[in-house]
Coordinates of C-alpha atoms and ligand atoms in Angstrom, one line a residue:
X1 CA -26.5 14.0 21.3
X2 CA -23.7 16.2 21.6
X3 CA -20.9 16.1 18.7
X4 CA -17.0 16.4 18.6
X5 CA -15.3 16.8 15.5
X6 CA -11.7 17.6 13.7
X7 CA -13.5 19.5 11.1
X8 CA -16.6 20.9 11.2
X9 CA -18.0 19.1 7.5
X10 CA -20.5 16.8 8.3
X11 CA -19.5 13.2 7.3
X12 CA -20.0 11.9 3.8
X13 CA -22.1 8.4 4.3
X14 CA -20.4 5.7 5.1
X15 CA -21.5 2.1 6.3
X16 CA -19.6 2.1 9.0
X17 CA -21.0 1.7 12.5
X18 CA -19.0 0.8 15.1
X19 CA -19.7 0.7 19.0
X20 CA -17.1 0.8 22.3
X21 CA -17.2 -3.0 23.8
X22 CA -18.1 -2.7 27.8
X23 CA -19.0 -6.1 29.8
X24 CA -18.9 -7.3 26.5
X25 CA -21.7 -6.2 24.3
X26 CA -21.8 -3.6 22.7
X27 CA -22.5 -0.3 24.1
X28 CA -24.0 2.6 21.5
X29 CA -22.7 6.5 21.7
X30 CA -24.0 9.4 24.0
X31 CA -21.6 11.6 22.5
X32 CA -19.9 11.3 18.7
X33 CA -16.3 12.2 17.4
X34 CA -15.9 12.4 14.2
X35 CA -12.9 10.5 11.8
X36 CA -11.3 12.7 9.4
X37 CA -10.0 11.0 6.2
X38 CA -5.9 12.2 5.7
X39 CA -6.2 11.7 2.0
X40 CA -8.9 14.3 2.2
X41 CA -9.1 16.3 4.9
X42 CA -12.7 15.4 5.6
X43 CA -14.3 13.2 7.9
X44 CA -15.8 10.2 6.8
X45 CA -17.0 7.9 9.8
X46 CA -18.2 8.6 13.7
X47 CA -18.0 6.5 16.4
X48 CA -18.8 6.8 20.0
X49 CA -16.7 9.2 22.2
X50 CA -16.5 7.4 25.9
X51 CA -18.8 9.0 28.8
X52 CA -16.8 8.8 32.2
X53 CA -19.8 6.8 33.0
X54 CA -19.0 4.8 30.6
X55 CA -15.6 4.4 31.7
X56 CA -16.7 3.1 34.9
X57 CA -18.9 0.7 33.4
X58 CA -16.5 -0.7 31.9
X59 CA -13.7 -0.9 35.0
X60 CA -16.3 -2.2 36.8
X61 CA -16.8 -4.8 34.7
X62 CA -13.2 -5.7 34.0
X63 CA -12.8 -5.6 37.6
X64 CA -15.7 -8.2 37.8
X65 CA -14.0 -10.2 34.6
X66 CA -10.7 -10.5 36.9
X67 CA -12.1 -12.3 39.4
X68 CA -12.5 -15.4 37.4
X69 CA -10.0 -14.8 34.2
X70 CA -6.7 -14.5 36.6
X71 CA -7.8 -18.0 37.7
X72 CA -8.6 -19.6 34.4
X73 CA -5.5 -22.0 33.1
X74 CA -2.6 -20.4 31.3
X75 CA -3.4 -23.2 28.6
X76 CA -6.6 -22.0 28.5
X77 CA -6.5 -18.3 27.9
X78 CA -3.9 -19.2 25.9
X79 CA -6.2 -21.4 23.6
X80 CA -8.9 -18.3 23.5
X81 CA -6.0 -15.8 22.6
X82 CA -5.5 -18.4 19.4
X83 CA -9.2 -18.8 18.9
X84 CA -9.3 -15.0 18.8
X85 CA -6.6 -14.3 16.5
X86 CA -9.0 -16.7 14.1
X87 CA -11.8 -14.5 14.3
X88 CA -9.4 -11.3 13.8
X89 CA -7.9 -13.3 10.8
X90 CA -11.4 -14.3 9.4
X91 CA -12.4 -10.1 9.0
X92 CA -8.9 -9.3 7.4
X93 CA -10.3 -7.3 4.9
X94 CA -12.6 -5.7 6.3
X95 CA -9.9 -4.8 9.1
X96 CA -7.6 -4.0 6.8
X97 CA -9.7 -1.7 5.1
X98 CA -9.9 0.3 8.6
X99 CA -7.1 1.2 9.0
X100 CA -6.3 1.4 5.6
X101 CA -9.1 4.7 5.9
X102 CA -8.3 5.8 9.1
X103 CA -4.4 5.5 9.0
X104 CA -4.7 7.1 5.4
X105 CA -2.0 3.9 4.2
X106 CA -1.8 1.7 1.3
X107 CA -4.3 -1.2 1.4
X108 CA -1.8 -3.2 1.2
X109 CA 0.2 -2.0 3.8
X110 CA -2.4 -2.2 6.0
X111 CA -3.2 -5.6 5.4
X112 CA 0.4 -6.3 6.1
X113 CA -0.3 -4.3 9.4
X114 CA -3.2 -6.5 10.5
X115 CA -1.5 -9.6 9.1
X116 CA 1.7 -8.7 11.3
X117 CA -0.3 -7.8 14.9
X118 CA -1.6 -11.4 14.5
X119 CA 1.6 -13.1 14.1
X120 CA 2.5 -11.1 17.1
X121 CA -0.5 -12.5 18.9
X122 CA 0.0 -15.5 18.2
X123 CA 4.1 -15.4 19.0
X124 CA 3.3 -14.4 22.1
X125 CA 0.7 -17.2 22.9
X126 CA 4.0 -19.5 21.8
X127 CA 5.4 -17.9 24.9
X128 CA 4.6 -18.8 29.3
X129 CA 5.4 -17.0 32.3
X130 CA 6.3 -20.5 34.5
X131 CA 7.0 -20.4 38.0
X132 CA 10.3 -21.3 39.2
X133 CA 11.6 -22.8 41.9
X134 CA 14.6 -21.3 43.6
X135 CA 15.3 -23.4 47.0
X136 CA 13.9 -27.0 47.7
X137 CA 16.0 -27.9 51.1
X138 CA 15.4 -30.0 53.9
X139 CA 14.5 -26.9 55.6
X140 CA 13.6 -24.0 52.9
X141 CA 10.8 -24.3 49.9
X142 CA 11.1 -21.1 47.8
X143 CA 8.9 -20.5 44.6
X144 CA 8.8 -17.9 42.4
X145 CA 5.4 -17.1 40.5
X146 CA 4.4 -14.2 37.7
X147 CA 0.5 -12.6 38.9
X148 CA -1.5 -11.2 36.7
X149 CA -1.7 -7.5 38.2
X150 CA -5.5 -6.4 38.2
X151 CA -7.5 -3.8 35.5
X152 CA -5.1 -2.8 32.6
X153 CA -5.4 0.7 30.8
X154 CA -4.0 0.3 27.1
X155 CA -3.8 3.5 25.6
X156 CA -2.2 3.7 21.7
X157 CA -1.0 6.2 19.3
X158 CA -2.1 6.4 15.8
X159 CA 0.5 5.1 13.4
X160 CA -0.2 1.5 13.5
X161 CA -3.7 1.5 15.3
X162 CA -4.6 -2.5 15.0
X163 CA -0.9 -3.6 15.6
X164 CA -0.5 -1.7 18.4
X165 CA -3.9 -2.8 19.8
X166 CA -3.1 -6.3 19.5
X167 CA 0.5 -5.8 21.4
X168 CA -1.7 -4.8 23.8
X169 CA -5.0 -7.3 24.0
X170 CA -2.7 -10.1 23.4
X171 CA -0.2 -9.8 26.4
X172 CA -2.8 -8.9 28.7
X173 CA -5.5 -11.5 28.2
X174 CA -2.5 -14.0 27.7
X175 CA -1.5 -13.8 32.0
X176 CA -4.8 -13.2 33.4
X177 CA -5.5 -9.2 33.7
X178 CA -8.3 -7.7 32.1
X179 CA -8.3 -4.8 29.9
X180 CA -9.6 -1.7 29.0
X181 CA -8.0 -0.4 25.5
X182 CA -8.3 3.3 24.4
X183 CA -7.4 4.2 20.6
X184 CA -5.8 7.4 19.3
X185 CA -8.8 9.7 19.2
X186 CA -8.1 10.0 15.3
X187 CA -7.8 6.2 14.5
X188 CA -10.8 4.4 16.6
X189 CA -12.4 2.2 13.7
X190 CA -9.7 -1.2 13.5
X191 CA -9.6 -0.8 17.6
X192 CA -13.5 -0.7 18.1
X193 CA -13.7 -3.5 15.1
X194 CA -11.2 -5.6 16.9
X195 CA -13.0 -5.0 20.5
X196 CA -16.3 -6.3 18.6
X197 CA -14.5 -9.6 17.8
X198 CA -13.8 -9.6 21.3
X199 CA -17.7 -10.6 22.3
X200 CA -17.4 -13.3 20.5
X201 CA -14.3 -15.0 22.6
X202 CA -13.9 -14.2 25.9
X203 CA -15.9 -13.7 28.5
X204 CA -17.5 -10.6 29.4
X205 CA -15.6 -7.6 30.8
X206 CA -12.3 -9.2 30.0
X207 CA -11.4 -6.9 26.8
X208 CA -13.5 -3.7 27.0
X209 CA -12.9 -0.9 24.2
X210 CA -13.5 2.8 24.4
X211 CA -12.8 5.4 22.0
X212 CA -12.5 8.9 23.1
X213 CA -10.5 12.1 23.1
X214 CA -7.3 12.8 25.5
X215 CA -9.9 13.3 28.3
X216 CA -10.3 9.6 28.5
X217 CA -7.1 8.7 28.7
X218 CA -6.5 11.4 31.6
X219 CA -9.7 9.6 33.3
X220 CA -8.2 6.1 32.4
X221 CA -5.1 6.9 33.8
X222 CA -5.9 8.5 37.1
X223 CA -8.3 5.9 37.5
X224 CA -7.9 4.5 41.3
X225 CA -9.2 1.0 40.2
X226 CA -6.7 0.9 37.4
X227 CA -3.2 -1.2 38.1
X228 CA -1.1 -1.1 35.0
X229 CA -0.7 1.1 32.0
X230 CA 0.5 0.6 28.6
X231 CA 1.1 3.2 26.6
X232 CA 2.2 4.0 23.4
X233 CA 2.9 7.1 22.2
X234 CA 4.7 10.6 22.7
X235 CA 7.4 11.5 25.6
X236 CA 5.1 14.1 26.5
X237 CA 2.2 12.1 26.9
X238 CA 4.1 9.9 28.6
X239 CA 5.5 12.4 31.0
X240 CA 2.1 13.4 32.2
X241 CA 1.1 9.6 32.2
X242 CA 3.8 9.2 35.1
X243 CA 2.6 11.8 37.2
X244 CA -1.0 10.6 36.6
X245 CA -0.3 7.1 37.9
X246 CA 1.8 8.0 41.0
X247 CA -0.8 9.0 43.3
X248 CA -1.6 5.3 43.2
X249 CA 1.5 3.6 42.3
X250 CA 0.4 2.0 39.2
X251 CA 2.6 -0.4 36.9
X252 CA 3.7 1.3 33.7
X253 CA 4.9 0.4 30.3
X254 CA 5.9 3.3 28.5
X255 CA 6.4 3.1 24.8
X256 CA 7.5 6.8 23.6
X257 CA 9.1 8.5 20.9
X258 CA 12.3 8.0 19.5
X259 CA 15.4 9.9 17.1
X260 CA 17.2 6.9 15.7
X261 CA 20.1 7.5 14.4
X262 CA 21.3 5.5 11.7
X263 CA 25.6 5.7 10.9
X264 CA 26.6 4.5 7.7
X265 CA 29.6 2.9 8.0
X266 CA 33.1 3.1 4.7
X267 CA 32.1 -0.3 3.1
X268 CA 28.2 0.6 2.8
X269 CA 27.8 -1.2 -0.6
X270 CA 25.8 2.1 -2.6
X271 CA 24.6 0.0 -4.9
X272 CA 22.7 -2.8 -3.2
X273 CA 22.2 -0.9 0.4
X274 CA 20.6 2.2 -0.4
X275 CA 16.9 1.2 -1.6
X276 CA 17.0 -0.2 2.6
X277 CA 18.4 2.4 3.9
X278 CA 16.2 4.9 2.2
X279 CA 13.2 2.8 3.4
X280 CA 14.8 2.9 6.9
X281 CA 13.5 6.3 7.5
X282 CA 10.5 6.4 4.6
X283 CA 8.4 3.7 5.8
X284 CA 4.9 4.6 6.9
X285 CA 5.7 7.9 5.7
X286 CA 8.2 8.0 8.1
X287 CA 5.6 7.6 11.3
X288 CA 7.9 4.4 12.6
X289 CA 8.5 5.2 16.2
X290 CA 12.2 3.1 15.8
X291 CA 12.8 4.4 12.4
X292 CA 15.7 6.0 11.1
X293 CA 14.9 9.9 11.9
X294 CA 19.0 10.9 11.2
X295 CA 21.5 9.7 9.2
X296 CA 25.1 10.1 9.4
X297 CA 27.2 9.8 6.0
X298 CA 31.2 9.5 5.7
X299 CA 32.5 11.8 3.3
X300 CA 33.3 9.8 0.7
X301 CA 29.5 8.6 0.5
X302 CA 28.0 11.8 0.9
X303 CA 27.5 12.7 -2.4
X304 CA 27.1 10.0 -4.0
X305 CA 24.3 8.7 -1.3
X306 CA 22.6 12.3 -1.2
X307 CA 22.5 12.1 -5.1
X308 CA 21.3 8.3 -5.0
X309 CA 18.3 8.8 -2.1
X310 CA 17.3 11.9 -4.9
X311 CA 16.8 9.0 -7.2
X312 CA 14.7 6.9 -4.9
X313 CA 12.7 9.0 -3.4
X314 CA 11.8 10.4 -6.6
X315 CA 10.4 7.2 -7.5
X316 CA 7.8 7.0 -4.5
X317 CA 4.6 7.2 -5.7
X318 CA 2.6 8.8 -2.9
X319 CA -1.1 9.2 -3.0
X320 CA -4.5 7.6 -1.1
X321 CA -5.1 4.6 0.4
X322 CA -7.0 2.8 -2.5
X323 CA -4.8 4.0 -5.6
X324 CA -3.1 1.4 -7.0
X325 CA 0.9 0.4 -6.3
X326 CA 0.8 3.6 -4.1
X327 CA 3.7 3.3 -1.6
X328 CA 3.5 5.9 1.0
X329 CA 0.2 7.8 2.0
X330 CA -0.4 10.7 3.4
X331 CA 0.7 12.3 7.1
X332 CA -2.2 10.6 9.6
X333 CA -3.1 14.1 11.1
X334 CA -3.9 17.7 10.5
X335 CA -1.3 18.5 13.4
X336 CA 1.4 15.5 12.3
X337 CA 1.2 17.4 9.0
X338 CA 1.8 20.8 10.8
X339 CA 4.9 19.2 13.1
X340 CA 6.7 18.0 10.1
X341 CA 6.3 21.2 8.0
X342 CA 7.8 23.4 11.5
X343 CA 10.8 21.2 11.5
X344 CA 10.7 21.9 7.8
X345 CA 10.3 25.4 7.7
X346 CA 12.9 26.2 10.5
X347 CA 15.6 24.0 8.6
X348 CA 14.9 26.2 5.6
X349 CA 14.7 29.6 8.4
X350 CA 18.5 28.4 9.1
X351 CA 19.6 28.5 5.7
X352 CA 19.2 24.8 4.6
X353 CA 18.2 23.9 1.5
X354 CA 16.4 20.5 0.9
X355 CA 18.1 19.3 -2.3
X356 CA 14.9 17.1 -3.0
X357 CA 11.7 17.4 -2.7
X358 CA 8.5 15.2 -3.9
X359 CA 5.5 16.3 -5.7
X360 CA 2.1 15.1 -3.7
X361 CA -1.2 14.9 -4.8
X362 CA -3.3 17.9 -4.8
X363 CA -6.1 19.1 -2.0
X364 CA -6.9 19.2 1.4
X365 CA -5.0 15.8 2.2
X366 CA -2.4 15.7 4.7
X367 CA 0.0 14.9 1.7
X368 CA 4.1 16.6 2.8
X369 CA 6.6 15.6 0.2
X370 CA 9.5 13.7 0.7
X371 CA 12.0 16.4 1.9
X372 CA 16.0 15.9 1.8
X373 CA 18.0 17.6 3.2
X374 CA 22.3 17.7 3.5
X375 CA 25.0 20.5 5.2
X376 CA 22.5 21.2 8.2
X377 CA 24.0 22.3 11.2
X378 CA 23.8 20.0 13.9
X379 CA 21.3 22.0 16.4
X380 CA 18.8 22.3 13.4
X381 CA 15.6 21.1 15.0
X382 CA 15.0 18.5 12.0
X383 CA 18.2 16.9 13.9
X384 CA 17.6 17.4 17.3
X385 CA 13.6 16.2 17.6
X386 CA 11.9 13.8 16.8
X387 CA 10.0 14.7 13.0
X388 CA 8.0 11.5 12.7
X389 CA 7.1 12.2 8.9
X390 CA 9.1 12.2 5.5
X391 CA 11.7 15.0 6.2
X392 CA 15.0 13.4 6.6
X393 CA 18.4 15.2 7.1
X394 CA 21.9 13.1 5.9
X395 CA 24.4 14.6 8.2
X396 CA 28.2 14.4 7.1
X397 CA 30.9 12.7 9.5
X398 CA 34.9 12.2 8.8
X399 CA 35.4 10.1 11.8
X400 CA 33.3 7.3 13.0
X401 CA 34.1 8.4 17.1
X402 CA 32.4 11.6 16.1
X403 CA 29.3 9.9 14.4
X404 CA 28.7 7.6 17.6
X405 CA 29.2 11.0 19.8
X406 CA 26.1 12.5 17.9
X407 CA 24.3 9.4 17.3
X408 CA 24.2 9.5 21.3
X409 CA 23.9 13.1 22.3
X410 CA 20.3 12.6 22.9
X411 CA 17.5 12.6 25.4
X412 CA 15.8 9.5 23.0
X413 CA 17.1 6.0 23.4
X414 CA 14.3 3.8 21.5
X415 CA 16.4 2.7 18.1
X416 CA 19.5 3.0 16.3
X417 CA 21.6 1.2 13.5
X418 CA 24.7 0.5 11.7
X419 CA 25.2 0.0 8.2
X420 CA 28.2 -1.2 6.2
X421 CA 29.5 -4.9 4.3
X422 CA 31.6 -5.9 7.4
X423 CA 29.5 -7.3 9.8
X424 CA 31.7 -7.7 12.7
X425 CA 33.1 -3.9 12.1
X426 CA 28.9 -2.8 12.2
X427 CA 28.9 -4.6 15.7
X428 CA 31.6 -2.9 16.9
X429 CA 30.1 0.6 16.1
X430 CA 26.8 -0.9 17.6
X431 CA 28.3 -1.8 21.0
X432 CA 28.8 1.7 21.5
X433 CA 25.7 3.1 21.1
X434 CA 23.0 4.0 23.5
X435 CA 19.2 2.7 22.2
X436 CA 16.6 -0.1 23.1
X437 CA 17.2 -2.2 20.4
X438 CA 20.6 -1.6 17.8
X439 CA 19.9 -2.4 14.3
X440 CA 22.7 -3.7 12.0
X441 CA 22.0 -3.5 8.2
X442 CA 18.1 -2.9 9.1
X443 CA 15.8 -0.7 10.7
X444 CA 13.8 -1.7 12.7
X445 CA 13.1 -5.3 12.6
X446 CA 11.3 -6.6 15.5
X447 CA 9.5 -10.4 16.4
X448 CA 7.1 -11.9 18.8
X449 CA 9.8 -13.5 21.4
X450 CA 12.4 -10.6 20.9
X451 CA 11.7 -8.0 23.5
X452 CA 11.6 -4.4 22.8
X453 CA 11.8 -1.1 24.5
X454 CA 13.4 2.4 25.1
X455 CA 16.5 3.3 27.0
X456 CA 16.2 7.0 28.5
X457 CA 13.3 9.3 27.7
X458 CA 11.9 6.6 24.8
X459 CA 10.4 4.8 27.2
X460 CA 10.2 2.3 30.6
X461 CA 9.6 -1.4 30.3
X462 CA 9.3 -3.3 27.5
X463 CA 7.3 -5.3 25.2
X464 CA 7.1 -8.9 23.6
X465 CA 9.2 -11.5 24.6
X466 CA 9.0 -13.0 27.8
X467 CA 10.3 -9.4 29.4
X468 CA 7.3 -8.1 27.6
X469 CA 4.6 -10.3 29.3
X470 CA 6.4 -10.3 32.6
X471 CA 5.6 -6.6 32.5
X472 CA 1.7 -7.3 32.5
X473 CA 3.0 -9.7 36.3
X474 CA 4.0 -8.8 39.6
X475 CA 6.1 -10.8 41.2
X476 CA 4.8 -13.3 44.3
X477 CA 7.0 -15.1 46.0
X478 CA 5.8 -18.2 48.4
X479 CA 9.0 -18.9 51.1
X480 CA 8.2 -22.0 53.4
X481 CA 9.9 -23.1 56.7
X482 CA 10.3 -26.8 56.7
X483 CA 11.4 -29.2 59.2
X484 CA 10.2 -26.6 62.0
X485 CA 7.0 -28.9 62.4
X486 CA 8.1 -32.4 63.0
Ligands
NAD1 P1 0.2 11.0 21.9 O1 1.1 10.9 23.0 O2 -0.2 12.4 21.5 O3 -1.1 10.2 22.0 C1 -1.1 8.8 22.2 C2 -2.3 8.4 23.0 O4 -2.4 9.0 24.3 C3 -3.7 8.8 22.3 O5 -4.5 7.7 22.4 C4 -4.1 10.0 23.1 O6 -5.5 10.2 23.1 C5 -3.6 9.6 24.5 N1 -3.4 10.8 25.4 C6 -3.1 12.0 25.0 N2 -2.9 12.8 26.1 C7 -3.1 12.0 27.2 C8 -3.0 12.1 28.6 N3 -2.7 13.3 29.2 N4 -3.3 11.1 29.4 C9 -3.6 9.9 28.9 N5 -3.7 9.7 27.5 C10 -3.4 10.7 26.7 O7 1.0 10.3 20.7 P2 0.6 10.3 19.2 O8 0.8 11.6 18.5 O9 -0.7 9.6 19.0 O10 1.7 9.2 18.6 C11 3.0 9.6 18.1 C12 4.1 9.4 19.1 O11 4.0 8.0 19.5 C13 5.4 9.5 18.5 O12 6.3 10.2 19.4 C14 5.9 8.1 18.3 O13 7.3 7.9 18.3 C15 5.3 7.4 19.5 N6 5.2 6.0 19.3 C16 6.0 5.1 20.0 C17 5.9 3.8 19.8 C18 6.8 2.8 20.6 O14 6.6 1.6 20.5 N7 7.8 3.3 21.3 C19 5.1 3.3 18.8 C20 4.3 4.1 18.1 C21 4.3 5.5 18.4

C-alpha cells in the first residue's frame, strides 16, 4: 500500500473509515492520503486516494447507469433526490461532525452547512426543466426539450465540502446524467460519507465518489468519456480545466474565485449596520467565494467604521471546531494559511499598518488573526487579489463615481454589494456595477431557485435556479413538417 500525506505524522486513531462509491458499493483503497486536522496541524483520518483504474471503473459504470437513469421520469428521480436528502438528513450529525473536522469550523456552523446543502437539494427538486412548445401550425410542429448531457465530472474546493457536493449531486441526478464527484484533496470525509448514502438510493453507477489528489481531477477532466464539468474552485484551476476539456468539447460550469467589493454608501446606519457588514467579509473565516474581500468607506465613516470593526472583531472568539460558542475557526490549509499571511506581509512590506489584529490560539493550527487594515494604496495586493482568509483592507473614497470605478477595475466578477439606509439610492449604485449577483444591504445571500454565477474571470455558467439545471441539458430540438403527407 503506498501512502500520500500533508504531513508526514502518522494519524492519531480515529474511527473513521470511509471508502470512494464506484457502481455503487463501496470500493476500499490501493493507495491512502492522509487528512490533516487545521486546528492542529496533524492528520487525523485517511481515506482512499482514486487509482486511474479506479476512475475508469467508475466512468464505466456511470456510463452504464446513463443508459437507464436519462430515461427514468423526471417525477421519479425527482422523488429519489427527496428520498436522498432523508437519508443525508437522518446522518446530520455524524455529517456535520465531518466537516466540522475536516473544514476545521464550528460544529455548529457546519451543521448549518449540511442543514443548508439540503435545503438546496431539496429547492432544486421544487424546480423542472419542461419542454416547450414553440410552433403548432397547420404546417410546422416545433418542440423544445432539455437532455440530460452524458457522464458528469464534479470537482469541488474545500470551504464548504458537503454544500458544494450537494449543488453538485442534486442538479445532476435531478435531469438524468450521472456523476462522478471529486472532493478537495484536503476535505474528502462529508463527500465520501455523502457518496455512501448514495448506495442506498439510487441505482448503481448513478452517483460515484472518488477522492484523490489534483491528479484525479486532471484524469477526470481530460477524460474522453466525460461530457460536462462542474467545478468549483480557483481561476487558475479553472483556466487549466478549459484547456483540459477542449480537445473534446465538453460542457462546463465554472464556479471560480472572486474580489467582491463591497461600497458603503453616506446613510450606512454605524450603529445597526456594522455587526453585518463586518460578518460580510469574516464569515467562514473569510473563505466565502462571494464574500466581501474589499471595502470602500466615505470619509466621513472612515473612522468611525475602522474604530467600530476594531471593536467587533475583537470580540470573535476564534478557536477549534469543538470549543464551545467559538465563531470562526481556523484557515482550512497549510497553504490557505501561507496565501493569507503573503498578502499580509506584502501590505505591511508597503508600509501599511494593520490597525487590528486578533490573538489566535496557540500551536501548529492554521489559526491567522483577524487583520485590519486602512490607508493602503490601491495596488497593494491585499486589494488587488483575491485573500480568501480574515485579512480585510477598508479603503477610503470621497466620491461615490470613484468607488464604483474601483469596485469594477477588476479581472473578478463573482459578487459585489451596496450598503446604506436608502434603498432605492443602494440600487442605483448597484446598477452600475459589474458582478454575478449584486448584494444590497447583505453579502452574499443566495437560494435554491435564484441562480448564481460569475461575470468575467469568476466563472462560466451558473448554478441553481432553473439556469442552474439547464446547465447539466443540452438543448434538442424536434422540427416537423406537416401537411406535406396528406
Ligand atoms: P483549487 O482550484 O485549488 O481546487 C479545487 C478543486 O480542483 C480540488 O478538488 C482540486 O483537487 C482540483 N484540482 C486542482 N487542480 C486541478 C486540475 N488541474 N484539474 C482538475 N482538477 C484540479 O481551489 P481551492 O483552493 O480548493 O478553493 C479555493 C478557491 O475556490 C477560491 O478561489 C474560491 O473563491 C473558489 N470558490 C469558488 C466558489 C464559487 O461558487 N464561485 C465556491 C467556493 C470556492
Amino acid at each position: 500500500m503506498n501512502t500520500r500525506a500533508g504531513s508526514k505524522t502518522k494519524p492519531k486513531d480515529l474511527p473513521i473509515k470511509l471508502s470512494l462509491t464506484i457502481g455503487g458499493r463501496s470500493v476500499a483503497a490501493e493507495n491512502i492520503l492522509h487528512v490533516t486536522d487545521p486546528a492542529t496541524g496533524v492528520p487525523f483520518a485517511e481515506v482512499p486516494e482514486a487509482t486511474r483504474a479506479q476512475l475508469e471503473a467508475a466512468v464505466s459504470a456511470a456510463e452504464e447507469a446513463f443508459r437507464d437513469w436519462r430515461l427514468r421520469p423526471w417525477a421519479e428521480r425527482r422523488d429519489l433526490l427527496l428520498k436522498y436528502c432523508d437519508a443525508v438528513a437522518a446522518d446530520i450529525d455524524g455529517l456535520a461532525e465531518l466537516v466540522a473536522r475536516e473544514a476545521g469550523k464550528p460544529l455548529a456552523k457546519a451543521t448549518a452547512e449540511v442543514n443548508g446543502g439540503l435545503f438546496f437539494a431539496r429547492g432544486f427538486a421544487n424546480l423542472e426543466l419542461k419542454s416547450e412548445i414553440l410552433r403548432d401550425s397547420e404546417t410546422q410542429f416545433v418542440r423544445v426539450e432539455k437532455r440530460p448531457i452524458g457522464v458528469v465530472a464534479a470537482i469541488t474546493a474545500w470551504n464548504y465540502p458537503a454544500l458544494l457536493a450537494l449543488w453538485k449531486i442534486a442538479p445532476a441526478v435531478l435531469t438524468g446524467n450521472t456523476l462522478v464527484l471529486k472532493p478537495a484533496p484536503s476535505t474528502p470525509l462529508a463527500t465520501l460519507r455523502l457518496g455512501e448514502i448514495t448506495q442506498r438510493i439510487f441505482p448503481a453507477g448513478v452517483v460515484n465518489v472518488l477522492s484523490g489528489g489534483d491528479d484525479l481531477g486532471r484524469w477526470m477532466t481530460s477524460h474522453p468519456k466525460i461530457a460536462k464539468i462542474a467545478f468549483t474552485g480557483s481561476v487558475a484551476t479553472g483556466k487549466a480545466i478549459m484547456a483540459s476539456a477542449a480537445p473534446t468539447l465538453k460542457r462546463l460550469t465554472l464556479e471560480l474565485g472572486g474580489n467582491d467589493a463591497a461600497i458603503v454608501l453616506r446613510d450606512f446606519d454605524i450603529e445597526r449596520q456594522a455587526e453585518d457588514l463586518f460578518w460580510a467579509g469574516f464569515a467562514n473565516n473569510g473563505q466565502v467565494c462571494a464574500c466581501m474581500k474589499r471595502t470602500y468607506v466615505p470619509d466621513e465613516l472612515y473612522d468611525p467604521l475602522c474604530k467600530r470593526f476594531a471593536k467587533i472583531a475583537a470580540s470573535v472568539k476564534i478557536g477549534a471546531w469543538n470549543v464551545p460558542n467559538v465563531q470562526i475557526g481556523p484557515l482550512q490549509n497549510r497553504e490557505q494559511y501561507n496565501r493569507v499571511a503573503e498578502l499580509v506581509d506584502d501590505a505591511i512590506g508597503g508600509g501599511g499598518v494593520p490597525f487590528f489584529r486578533s490573538d489566535v490560539p496557540d500551536g501548529s493550527g492554521f489559526f491567522y488573526p483577524i487583520t485590519l487594515f486602512r490607508d493602503l494604496p490601491d495596488d497593494a495586493r491585499l486589494i488587488t487579489e483575491e485573500q480568501f482568509g480574515p485579512a480585510l483592507a477598508l479603503i477610503r473614497y470621497s466620491d461615490v463615481d470613484e468607488a464604483v470605478r474601483k469596485a469594477n477595475d477588476s479581472p473578478y466578477g463573482l459578487g459585489a454589494s451596496v450598503w446604506g439606509r436608502d434603498i432605492d439610492k443602494a440600487l442605483e449604485v448597484a446598477d452600475r456595477l459589474e458582478a454575478g449577483s449584486v448584494f444590497v444591504n447583505q453579502h452574499p445571500s443566495m437560494g435554491p431557485e435564484i441562480p448564481y454565477g460569475g461575470v468575467r474571470q469568476s466563472g462560466i455558467g451558473v448554478e441553481c435556479g432553473i439556469e442552474g439545471l439547464a446547465e447539466y441539458t443540452n438543448t434538442v430540438v424536434f422540427n416537423v413538417k406537416k401537411g406535406s403527407t396528406t
